[in-house]
Amino acid sequence: MAENLEQLLLATVNNKEFLHSEPFEYKSLFLSSVTPDISNARFMPCIFIEDEHAKQFISRAISKRKLCDLYNGENYVLVGKSCIVNCLKYGSSEWKKANTTIESIVELGENIAVSEMIQVPTVYPTDDGKYQILTGHRRFFALVFAYGFGHVAQFKVYARKPILSKVKQFQENASREDLPQYGKLQAFLAAMMEVDYLDQARLKIGEKRITVREKAKYLGISLGAFDNYNVLTRYPEVIRAYENGLSFSFVKVKKVVLKIENDYKIQHDKKVLNIGDRKAIGAKISDALEGKSATSIKKQNYSIKNIASSSLLKKLLFTDVSELDLGIDWEAVDWEDRAQVTSLIAEVIERLDKD
């Protein structure tokens, strides 16, 4: 697959085709003709059920056990009209992740049922006459939930599978807050593999390497966000930690990774890290993220200066300070930066006290 992609990219670059001008059209398709992409960060192992069986389950004419047996649904999520049944192992990390996804699908499905979908899912044709989802997995599941598997809906249909399909998927996933951080890191790695193949193809025809700025542009993210992803995906231990439920922000974990790396280089007088070094650093990172070392991420309290005036206290409690003319650019605040937020709180209190 990798070799085929590299050859396709080489041919595309060599012919000076524009990689992003993929032909498409909007079509109405049966939901039953569309299949999810198992390699997508949005994917969950699912089986789609007939409308009649979904209706029977909702009316309690058949039990969860019987429905699961009917579709051999153990270790899957059953999806149908107004019905999503989590048959994954109860309490497992997969079960918990699926539950979070199910909640967002149900909410979106209920919205779709009463209003028009603004951005339709994108698909491309496969050899078996069906279509595979490129982007919009959650929207697709929501359509099935809202209307049933036999319903017809509109899709954006590419003439063929886009060459940089994982890049397109990442562009969508990175911009969505509801996708777990683990899924975003997975999507970044898959997209970067395609960008690296494109880089190699360009070199083979004598063109320059893709710059970091260009890579960030391909992925549709800022240079700062690109650096965050790049640092966090250096070590599989970070990805595993997020997969196992780590909820700290990328910025916070990035600081831990860079500190451990820097300390290791100083301690061992190294400028370049080999495989053994990275393995040792990975173990230290794992300990830190699990709270087993001095570098562990510790939750800190926000510091608020003493408030001597009752009128000031009332202002803080009963006024939306973000609506006041305090000369503060609220959009520029990094709410993950505890020092900045603490300083901001002190500044707000000081300005309110002067009013």
mmCIF file of C-alpha atoms in Angstrom:
data_model
loop_
_atom_site.group_PDB
_atom_site.id
_atom_site.type_symbol
_atom_site.label_atom_id
_atom_site.label_comp_id
_atom_site.label_asym_id
_atom_site.label_seq_id
_atom_site.Cartn_x
_atom_site.Cartn_y
_atom_site.Cartn_z
ATOM 1 C CA MET A 1 0.000 0.000 0.000
ATOM 2 C CA ALA A 2 2.803 2.415 0.929
ATOM 3 C CA GLU A 3 4.648 1.608 -2.301
ATOM 4 C CA ASN A 4 1.485 2.186 -4.367
ATOM 5 C CA LEU A 5 0.887 5.536 -2.661
ATOM 6 C CA GLU A 6 4.471 6.630 -3.300
ATOM 7 C CA GLN A 7 4.205 5.671 -6.989
ATOM 8 C CA LEU A 8 0.883 7.490 -7.323
ATOM 9 C CA LEU A 9 2.292 10.604 -5.675
ATOM 10 C CA LEU A 10 5.365 10.457 -7.907
ATOM 11 C CA ALA A 11 3.171 10.319 -11.015
ATOM 12 C CA THR A 12 0.976 13.126 -9.725
ATOM 13 C CA VAL A 13 3.865 15.431 -8.827
ATOM 14 C CA ASN A 14 5.682 14.587 -12.067
ATOM 15 C CA ASN A 15 2.637 15.562 -14.137
ATOM 16 C CA LYS A 16 2.316 18.789 -12.128
ATOM 17 C CA GLU A 17 -1.243 17.900 -11.123
ATOM 18 C CA PHE A 18 -2.610 19.928 -8.274
ATOM 19 C CA LEU A 19 -2.960 17.483 -5.395
ATOM 20 C CA HIS A 20 -5.991 19.151 -3.885
ATOM 21 C CA SER A 21 -8.132 19.584 -7.028
ATOM 22 C CA GLU A 22 -9.950 16.273 -6.635
ATOM 23 C CA PRO A 23 -13.161 16.141 -8.765
ATOM 24 C CA PHE A 24 -16.395 15.594 -6.833
ATOM 25 C CA GLU A 25 -20.167 15.997 -7.053
ATOM 26 C CA TYR A 26 -23.087 15.911 -4.634
ATOM 27 C CA LYS A 27 -25.253 12.786 -4.793
ATOM 28 C CA SER A 28 -28.124 11.187 -2.910
ATOM 29 C CA LEU A 29 -27.070 7.727 -1.707
ATOM 30 C CA PHE A 30 -28.662 4.969 0.328
ATOM 31 C CA LEU A 31 -27.019 4.887 3.751
ATOM 32 C CA SER A 32 -26.781 1.109 3.327
ATOM 33 C CA SER A 33 -24.392 1.639 0.389
ATOM 34 C CA VAL A 34 -21.882 3.507 2.567
ATOM 35 C CA THR A 35 -19.233 1.878 4.779
ATOM 36 C CA PRO A 36 -17.067 3.466 7.510
ATOM 37 C CA ASP A 37 -13.264 3.571 7.269
ATOM 38 C CA ILE A 38 -11.799 1.291 9.957
ATOM 39 C CA SER A 39 -8.502 3.217 9.870
ATOM 40 C CA ASN A 40 -10.165 6.542 10.689
ATOM 41 C CA ALA A 41 -9.829 8.005 14.180
ATOM 42 C CA ARG A 42 -13.629 8.411 14.207
ATOM 43 C CA PHE A 43 -14.268 4.705 13.586
ATOM 44 C CA MET A 44 -15.927 2.472 16.145
ATOM 45 C CA PRO A 45 -16.568 -1.250 15.494
ATOM 46 C CA CYS A 46 -20.207 -1.247 14.451
ATOM 47 C CA ILE A 47 -22.970 -3.289 12.863
ATOM 48 C CA PHE A 48 -25.962 -1.547 11.301
ATOM 49 C CA ILE A 49 -29.341 -3.056 12.144
ATOM 50 C CA GLU A 50 -32.642 -3.162 10.279
ATOM 51 C CA ASP A 51 -35.272 -0.543 11.123
ATOM 52 C CA GLU A 52 -37.741 -3.226 12.242
ATOM 53 C CA HIS A 53 -35.282 -4.718 14.744
ATOM 54 C CA ALA A 54 -34.433 -1.243 16.058
ATOM 55 C CA LYS A 55 -38.157 -0.574 16.526
ATOM 56 C CA GLN A 56 -38.602 -3.889 18.361
ATOM 57 C CA PHE A 57 -35.700 -3.104 20.689
ATOM 58 C CA ILE A 58 -37.003 0.390 21.484
ATOM 59 C CA SER A 59 -40.466 -1.006 22.255
ATOM 60 C CA ARG A 60 -38.814 -3.736 24.363
ATOM 61 C CA ALA A 61 -40.203 -6.477 22.158
ATOM 62 C CA ILE A 62 -36.685 -7.937 22.048
ATOM 63 C CA SER A 63 -33.911 -7.693 24.645
ATOM 64 C CA LYS A 64 -30.375 -6.406 24.244
ATOM 65 C CA ARG A 65 -29.104 -9.982 24.533
ATOM 66 C CA LYS A 66 -31.409 -11.215 21.780
ATOM 67 C CA LEU A 67 -30.550 -8.280 19.510
ATOM 68 C CA CYS A 68 -26.843 -8.869 20.086
ATOM 69 C CA ASP A 69 -27.226 -12.589 19.296
ATOM 70 C CA LEU A 70 -29.286 -11.824 16.186
ATOM 71 C CA TYR A 71 -26.438 -9.780 14.680
ATOM 72 C CA ASN A 72 -23.493 -11.605 16.301
ATOM 73 C CA GLY A 73 -22.900 -8.216 17.853
ATOM 74 C CA GLU A 74 -20.642 -9.055 20.797
ATOM 75 C CA ASN A 75 -17.675 -6.607 20.822
ATOM 76 C CA TYR A 76 -19.520 -4.286 18.427
ATOM 77 C CA VAL A 77 -21.789 -1.254 18.653
ATOM 78 C CA LEU A 78 -25.200 -1.857 17.053
ATOM 79 C CA VAL A 79 -26.509 1.226 15.222
ATOM 80 C CA GLY A 80 -30.040 1.697 13.883
ATOM 81 C CA LYS A 81 -32.955 4.122 13.764
ATOM 82 C CA SER A 82 -33.289 5.837 17.176
ATOM 83 C CA CYS A 83 -31.189 3.010 18.588
ATOM 84 C CA ILE A 84 -27.489 2.604 19.472
ATOM 85 C CA VAL A 85 -26.492 -0.384 21.604
ATOM 86 C CA ASN A 86 -22.984 -0.706 23.055
ATOM 87 C CA CYS A 87 -22.103 -4.427 23.061
ATOM 88 C CA LEU A 88 -18.397 -3.934 23.743
ATOM 89 C CA LYS A 89 -16.937 -5.426 26.928
ATOM 90 C CA TYR A 90 -18.544 -3.556 29.820
ATOM 91 C CA GLY A 91 -16.168 -1.178 31.608
ATOM 92 C CA SER A 92 -13.298 -1.604 29.117
ATOM 93 C CA SER A 93 -11.504 1.436 27.676
ATOM 94 C CA GLU A 94 -13.101 0.654 24.279
ATOM 95 C CA TRP A 95 -16.553 0.542 25.916
ATOM 96 C CA LYS A 96 -15.953 3.909 27.606
ATOM 97 C CA LYS A 97 -14.669 5.529 24.399
ATOM 98 C CA ALA A 98 -17.657 4.179 22.477
ATOM 99 C CA ASN A 99 -20.061 5.549 25.111
ATOM 100 C CA THR A 100 -18.593 9.038 24.713
ATOM 101 C CA THR A 101 -18.920 8.769 20.931
ATOM 102 C CA ILE A 102 -22.483 7.448 21.212
ATOM 103 C CA GLU A 103 -23.541 10.447 23.333
ATOM 104 C CA SER A 104 -22.304 12.877 20.679
ATOM 105 C CA ILE A 105 -23.923 10.845 17.853
ATOM 106 C CA VAL A 106 -27.307 10.814 19.617
ATOM 107 C CA GLU A 107 -27.150 14.576 20.207
ATOM 108 C CA LEU A 108 -26.210 15.238 16.574
ATOM 109 C CA GLY A 109 -28.841 12.781 15.310
ATOM 110 C CA GLU A 110 -31.576 14.530 17.277
ATOM 111 C CA ASN A 111 -30.482 17.866 15.779
ATOM 112 C CA ILE A 112 -30.376 16.439 12.239
ATOM 113 C CA ALA A 113 -33.922 15.113 12.619
ATOM 114 C CA VAL A 114 -35.289 18.652 13.059
ATOM 115 C CA SER A 115 -32.858 20.744 10.991
ATOM 116 C CA GLU A 116 -30.788 20.562 7.818
ATOM 117 C CA MET A 117 -27.235 19.206 7.916
ATOM 118 C CA ILE A 118 -24.904 22.028 6.879
ATOM 119 C CA GLN A 119 -21.832 19.949 6.023
ATOM 120 C CA VAL A 120 -22.570 16.548 4.487
ATOM 121 C CA PRO A 121 -20.206 13.551 4.841
ATOM 122 C CA THR A 122 -17.686 12.937 2.042
ATOM 123 C CA VAL A 123 -17.236 9.532 0.393
ATOM 124 C CA TYR A 124 -15.519 7.869 -2.556
ATOM 125 C CA PRO A 125 -16.457 4.775 -4.620
ATOM 126 C CA THR A 126 -14.906 1.369 -3.856
ATOM 127 C CA ASP A 127 -14.365 -1.630 -6.135
ATOM 128 C CA ASP A 128 -17.399 -3.494 -4.771
ATOM 129 C CA GLY A 129 -19.836 -0.813 -5.934
ATOM 130 C CA LYS A 130 -20.215 0.747 -2.493
ATOM 131 C CA TYR A 131 -18.837 3.975 -1.050
ATOM 132 C CA GLN A 132 -16.373 4.484 1.780
ATOM 133 C CA ILE A 133 -16.481 7.431 4.146
ATOM 134 C CA LEU A 134 -13.595 9.862 3.892
ATOM 135 C CA THR A 135 -14.783 12.490 6.374
ATOM 136 C CA GLY A 136 -17.936 12.776 8.463
ATOM 137 C CA HIS A 137 -18.094 9.434 10.297
ATOM 138 C CA ARG A 138 -20.005 10.917 13.228
ATOM 139 C CA ARG A 139 -22.430 12.663 10.853
ATOM 140 C CA PHE A 140 -22.989 9.377 9.010
ATOM 141 C CA PHE A 141 -23.759 7.497 12.235
ATOM 142 C CA ALA A 142 -26.082 10.354 13.218
ATOM 143 C CA LEU A 143 -27.947 10.031 9.897
ATOM 144 C CA VAL A 144 -28.478 6.305 10.521
ATOM 145 C CA PHE A 145 -29.661 7.085 14.064
ATOM 146 C CA ALA A 146 -32.047 9.797 12.835
ATOM 147 C CA TYR A 147 -33.531 8.075 9.776
ATOM 148 C CA GLY A 148 -32.544 4.395 9.688
ATOM 149 C CA PHE A 149 -30.114 2.364 7.585
ATOM 150 C CA GLY A 150 -32.452 2.230 4.566
ATOM 151 C CA HIS A 151 -32.737 6.019 4.271
ATOM 152 C CA VAL A 152 -31.361 8.135 1.412
ATOM 153 C CA ALA A 153 -29.141 11.147 2.212
ATOM 154 C CA GLN A 154 -26.912 13.563 0.373
ATOM 155 C CA PHE A 155 -23.144 13.052 0.248
ATOM 156 C CA LYS A 156 -20.185 14.810 -1.284
ATOM 157 C CA VAL A 157 -18.851 12.085 -3.608
ATOM 158 C CA TYR A 158 -15.280 12.149 -4.923
ATOM 159 C CA ALA A 159 -14.695 10.560 -8.335
ATOM 160 C CA ARG A 160 -11.951 8.435 -6.779
ATOM 161 C CA LYS A 161 -10.175 8.064 -3.462
ATOM 162 C CA PRO A 162 -8.275 11.337 -2.847
ATOM 163 C CA ILE A 163 -4.512 10.868 -3.063
ATOM 164 C CA LEU A 164 -3.885 12.513 0.308
ATOM 165 C CA SER A 165 -6.927 10.992 2.012
ATOM 166 C CA LYS A 166 -5.415 10.912 5.524
ATOM 167 C CA VAL A 167 -4.414 14.562 5.189
ATOM 168 C CA LYS A 168 -8.045 15.420 4.381
ATOM 169 C CA GLN A 169 -9.220 13.408 7.389
ATOM 170 C CA PHE A 170 -6.760 15.151 9.693
ATOM 171 C CA GLN A 171 -7.807 18.582 8.441
ATOM 172 C CA GLU A 172 -11.330 17.834 9.655
ATOM 173 C CA ASN A 173 -10.414 15.967 12.846
ATOM 174 C CA ALA A 174 -7.950 18.611 14.094
ATOM 175 C CA SER A 175 -10.617 21.307 14.000
ATOM 176 C CA ARG A 176 -13.197 19.372 16.024
ATOM 177 C CA GLU A 177 -13.205 19.703 19.798
ATOM 178 C CA ASP A 178 -15.236 16.540 20.386
ATOM 179 C CA LEU A 179 -12.610 14.167 18.946
ATOM 180 C CA PRO A 180 -10.494 12.623 21.737
ATOM 181 C CA GLN A 181 -6.861 13.734 21.876
ATOM 182 C CA TYR A 182 -5.771 10.159 21.200
ATOM 183 C CA GLY A 183 -7.723 10.204 17.936
ATOM 184 C CA LYS A 184 -6.121 13.487 16.898
ATOM 185 C CA LEU A 185 -2.607 12.119 17.486
ATOM 186 C CA GLN A 186 -3.452 8.993 15.482
ATOM 187 C CA ALA A 187 -4.827 11.112 12.648
ATOM 188 C CA PHE A 188 -1.685 13.287 12.684
ATOM 189 C CA LEU A 189 0.629 10.270 12.336
ATOM 190 C CA ALA A 190 -1.396 8.899 9.420
ATOM 191 C CA ALA A 191 -1.456 12.291 7.679
ATOM 192 C CA MET A 192 2.270 12.863 8.213
ATOM 193 C CA MET A 193 3.020 9.503 6.598
ATOM 194 C CA GLU A 194 1.323 10.764 3.428
ATOM 195 C CA VAL A 195 3.143 14.108 3.618
ATOM 196 C CA ASP A 196 6.465 12.254 3.994
ATOM 197 C CA TYR A 197 5.708 10.166 0.890
ATOM 198 C CA LEU A 198 4.903 13.374 -0.978
ATOM 199 C CA ASP A 199 8.224 14.808 0.222
ATOM 200 C CA GLN A 200 10.103 11.758 -1.109
ATOM 201 C CA ALA A 201 8.273 11.993 -4.444
ATOM 202 C CA ARG A 202 9.289 15.637 -4.818
ATOM 203 C CA LEU A 203 12.927 14.831 -4.086
ATOM 204 C CA LYS A 204 12.935 12.108 -6.757
ATOM 205 C CA ILE A 205 12.029 14.612 -9.471
ATOM 206 C CA GLY A 206 14.566 17.149 -8.237
ATOM 207 C CA GLU A 207 12.289 19.459 -6.277
ATOM 208 C CA LYS A 208 13.042 20.878 -2.827
ATOM 209 C CA ARG A 209 12.002 19.249 0.433
ATOM 210 C CA ILE A 210 8.699 20.299 1.948
ATOM 211 C CA THR A 211 9.373 22.887 4.648
ATOM 212 C CA VAL A 212 7.864 22.719 8.129
ATOM 213 C CA ARG A 213 5.704 25.724 7.269
ATOM 214 C CA GLU A 214 4.417 23.938 4.145
ATOM 215 C CA LYS A 215 3.678 20.771 6.150
ATOM 216 C CA ALA A 216 1.599 22.774 8.618
ATOM 217 C CA LYS A 217 -0.218 24.401 5.688
ATOM 218 C CA TYR A 218 -0.975 20.993 4.123
ATOM 219 C CA LEU A 219 -2.493 19.861 7.434
ATOM 220 C CA GLY A 220 -4.440 23.084 7.911
ATOM 221 C CA ILE A 221 -2.928 23.965 11.307
ATOM 222 C CA SER A 222 -0.669 26.675 12.728
ATOM 223 C CA LEU A 223 3.084 26.211 13.175
ATOM 224 C CA GLY A 224 2.558 26.160 16.944
ATOM 225 C CA ALA A 225 -0.041 23.392 16.705
ATOM 226 C CA PHE A 226 2.205 21.474 14.295
ATOM 227 C CA ASP A 227 5.053 21.637 16.814
ATOM 228 C CA ASN A 228 2.740 20.357 19.567
ATOM 229 C CA TYR A 229 1.718 17.357 17.472
ATOM 230 C CA ASN A 230 5.299 16.735 16.368
ATOM 231 C CA VAL A 231 6.636 16.625 19.931
ATOM 232 C CA LEU A 232 3.797 14.494 21.313
ATOM 233 C CA THR A 233 4.061 11.853 18.575
ATOM 234 C CA ARG A 234 7.802 11.299 19.076
ATOM 235 C CA TYR A 235 7.068 8.793 21.812
ATOM 236 C CA PRO A 236 4.435 6.016 21.642
ATOM 237 C CA GLU A 237 4.158 6.267 25.438
ATOM 238 C CA VAL A 238 2.364 9.609 25.054
ATOM 239 C CA ILE A 239 -0.145 8.196 22.588
ATOM 240 C CA ARG A 240 -0.734 5.170 24.827
ATOM 241 C CA ALA A 241 -1.334 7.438 27.815
ATOM 242 C CA TYR A 242 -4.025 9.363 25.921
ATOM 243 C CA GLU A 243 -5.521 6.081 24.694
ATOM 244 C CA ASN A 244 -5.765 4.942 28.321
ATOM 245 C CA GLY A 245 -7.648 8.039 29.395
ATOM 246 C CA LEU A 246 -5.087 10.835 29.946
ATOM 247 C CA SER A 247 -6.978 14.131 29.744
ATOM 248 C CA PHE A 248 -4.263 16.773 30.128
ATOM 249 C CA SER A 249 -3.901 19.341 27.351
ATOM 250 C CA PHE A 250 -1.351 18.918 24.568
ATOM 251 C CA VAL A 251 0.514 22.015 25.773
ATOM 252 C CA LYS A 252 0.865 20.649 29.306
ATOM 253 C CA VAL A 253 2.109 17.220 28.182
ATOM 254 C CA LYS A 254 4.450 18.803 25.637
ATOM 255 C CA LYS A 255 6.172 20.707 28.465
ATOM 256 C CA VAL A 256 6.710 17.435 30.346
ATOM 257 C CA VAL A 257 8.137 15.705 27.256
ATOM 258 C CA LEU A 258 10.544 18.555 26.477
ATOM 259 C CA LYS A 259 11.710 18.817 30.105
ATOM 260 C CA ILE A 260 12.438 15.086 30.344
ATOM 261 C CA GLU A 261 14.241 15.171 26.990
ATOM 262 C CA ASN A 262 16.331 18.169 27.987
ATOM 263 C CA ASP A 263 17.197 16.749 31.420
ATOM 264 C CA TYR A 264 18.239 13.446 29.821
ATOM 265 C CA LYS A 265 20.501 15.197 27.289
ATOM 266 C CA ILE A 266 22.213 17.206 30.038
ATOM 267 C CA GLN A 267 22.577 14.203 32.332
ATOM 268 C CA HIS A 268 24.104 12.012 29.604
ATOM 269 C CA ASP A 269 25.889 14.821 27.711
ATOM 270 C CA LYS A 270 24.037 14.071 24.461
ATOM 271 C CA LYS A 271 22.970 16.257 21.582
ATOM 272 C CA VAL A 272 21.619 13.493 19.334
ATOM 273 C CA LEU A 273 19.361 10.761 20.715
ATOM 274 C CA ASN A 274 19.562 7.154 19.507
ATOM 275 C CA ILE A 275 16.922 4.412 19.753
ATOM 276 C CA GLY A 276 18.106 3.363 23.219
ATOM 277 C CA ASP A 277 17.955 6.944 24.464
ATOM 278 C CA ARG A 278 14.426 7.399 23.150
ATOM 279 C CA LYS A 279 13.340 4.168 24.811
ATOM 280 C CA ALA A 280 14.754 5.358 28.152
ATOM 281 C CA ILE A 281 13.132 8.778 27.753
ATOM 282 C CA GLY A 282 9.848 7.109 26.808
ATOM 283 C CA ALA A 283 9.888 5.135 30.063
ATOM 284 C CA LYS A 284 10.482 8.340 32.052
ATOM 285 C CA ILE A 285 7.634 10.062 30.201
ATOM 286 C CA SER A 286 5.332 7.141 30.951
ATOM 287 C CA ASP A 287 6.201 7.354 34.668
ATOM 288 C CA ALA A 288 5.617 11.110 34.674
ATOM 289 C CA LEU A 289 2.221 10.847 32.991
ATOM 290 C CA GLU A 290 1.197 8.113 35.431
ATOM 291 C CA GLY A 291 2.306 10.224 38.410
ATOM 292 C CA LYS A 292 5.252 8.005 39.354
ATOM 293 C CA SER A 293 8.068 10.575 39.109
ATOM 294 C CA ALA A 294 9.100 14.046 40.215
ATOM 295 C CA THR A 295 8.271 15.330 36.729
ATOM 296 C CA SER A 296 4.655 14.250 37.131
ATOM 297 C CA ILE A 297 1.951 16.660 36.079
ATOM 298 C CA LYS A 298 0.405 18.009 39.242
ATOM 299 C CA LYS A 299 -2.874 19.840 39.397
ATOM 300 C CA GLN A 300 -2.365 23.294 40.878
ATOM 301 C CA ASN A 301 -4.859 25.682 42.376
ATOM 302 C CA TYR A 302 -5.452 29.135 40.966
ATOM 303 C CA SER A 303 -4.184 31.907 43.216
ATOM 304 C CA ILE A 304 -6.545 34.814 43.960
ATOM 305 C CA LYS A 305 -5.411 37.841 45.971
ATOM 306 C CA ASN A 306 -7.310 38.847 49.105
ATOM 307 C CA ILE A 307 -10.526 40.760 48.441
ATOM 308 C CA ALA A 308 -11.152 43.367 51.131
ATOM 309 C CA SER A 309 -14.218 45.095 49.645
ATOM 310 C CA SER A 310 -17.713 43.566 49.676
ATOM 311 C CA SER A 311 -18.665 45.689 46.649
ATOM 312 C CA LEU A 312 -15.727 44.216 44.711
ATOM 313 C CA LEU A 313 -16.809 40.719 45.715
ATOM 314 C CA LYS A 314 -20.336 41.449 44.434
ATOM 315 C CA LYS A 315 -18.921 42.634 41.107
ATOM 316 C CA LEU A 316 -16.991 39.393 40.724
ATOM 317 C CA LEU A 317 -19.968 37.231 41.634
ATOM 318 C CA PHE A 318 -22.751 38.978 39.730
ATOM 319 C CA THR A 319 -21.042 40.619 36.719
ATOM 320 C CA ASP A 320 -19.891 39.047 33.444
ATOM 321 C CA VAL A 321 -16.422 40.613 33.518
ATOM 322 C CA SER A 322 -15.722 39.530 29.934
ATOM 323 C CA GLU A 323 -18.383 42.049 28.812
ATOM 324 C CA LEU A 324 -16.766 44.966 30.696
ATOM 325 C CA ASP A 325 -14.386 47.430 29.049
ATOM 326 C CA LEU A 326 -11.250 46.354 30.926
ATOM 327 C CA GLY A 327 -8.859 46.470 27.969
ATOM 328 C CA ILE A 328 -8.329 42.687 28.067
ATOM 329 C CA ASP A 329 -8.140 40.598 24.879
ATOM 330 C CA TRP A 330 -10.069 37.545 26.080
ATOM 331 C CA GLU A 331 -9.563 35.709 22.777
ATOM 332 C CA ALA A 332 -5.784 35.776 23.291
ATOM 333 C CA VAL A 333 -5.886 34.146 26.743
ATOM 334 C CA ASP A 334 -4.299 30.685 26.973
ATOM 335 C CA TRP A 335 -6.571 29.103 29.582
ATOM 336 C CA GLU A 336 -4.178 26.150 29.919
ATOM 337 C CA ASP A 337 -1.390 28.492 31.074
ATOM 338 C CA ARG A 338 -2.007 28.643 34.826
ATOM 339 C CA ALA A 339 0.478 31.459 35.409
ATOM 340 C CA GLN A 340 -1.143 33.617 32.734
ATOM 341 C CA VAL A 341 -4.654 32.963 34.072
ATOM 342 C CA THR A 342 -3.581 33.711 37.667
ATOM 343 C CA SER A 343 -2.023 36.982 36.499
ATOM 344 C CA LEU A 344 -5.190 37.790 34.548
ATOM 345 C CA ILE A 345 -7.381 37.219 37.627
ATOM 346 C CA ALA A 346 -5.194 39.608 39.627
ATOM 347 C CA GLU A 347 -5.404 42.190 36.830
ATOM 348 C CA VAL A 348 -9.220 41.930 36.649
ATOM 349 C CA ILE A 349 -9.547 42.345 40.428
ATOM 350 C CA GLU A 350 -7.220 45.355 40.395
ATOM 351 C CA ARG A 351 -9.146 47.093 37.593
ATOM 352 C CA LEU A 352 -12.544 46.379 39.149
ATOM 353 C CA ASP A 353 -11.268 47.737 42.467
ATOM 354 C CA LYS A 354 -10.405 51.058 40.792
ATOM 355 C CA ASP A 355 -13.869 51.498 39.251
#
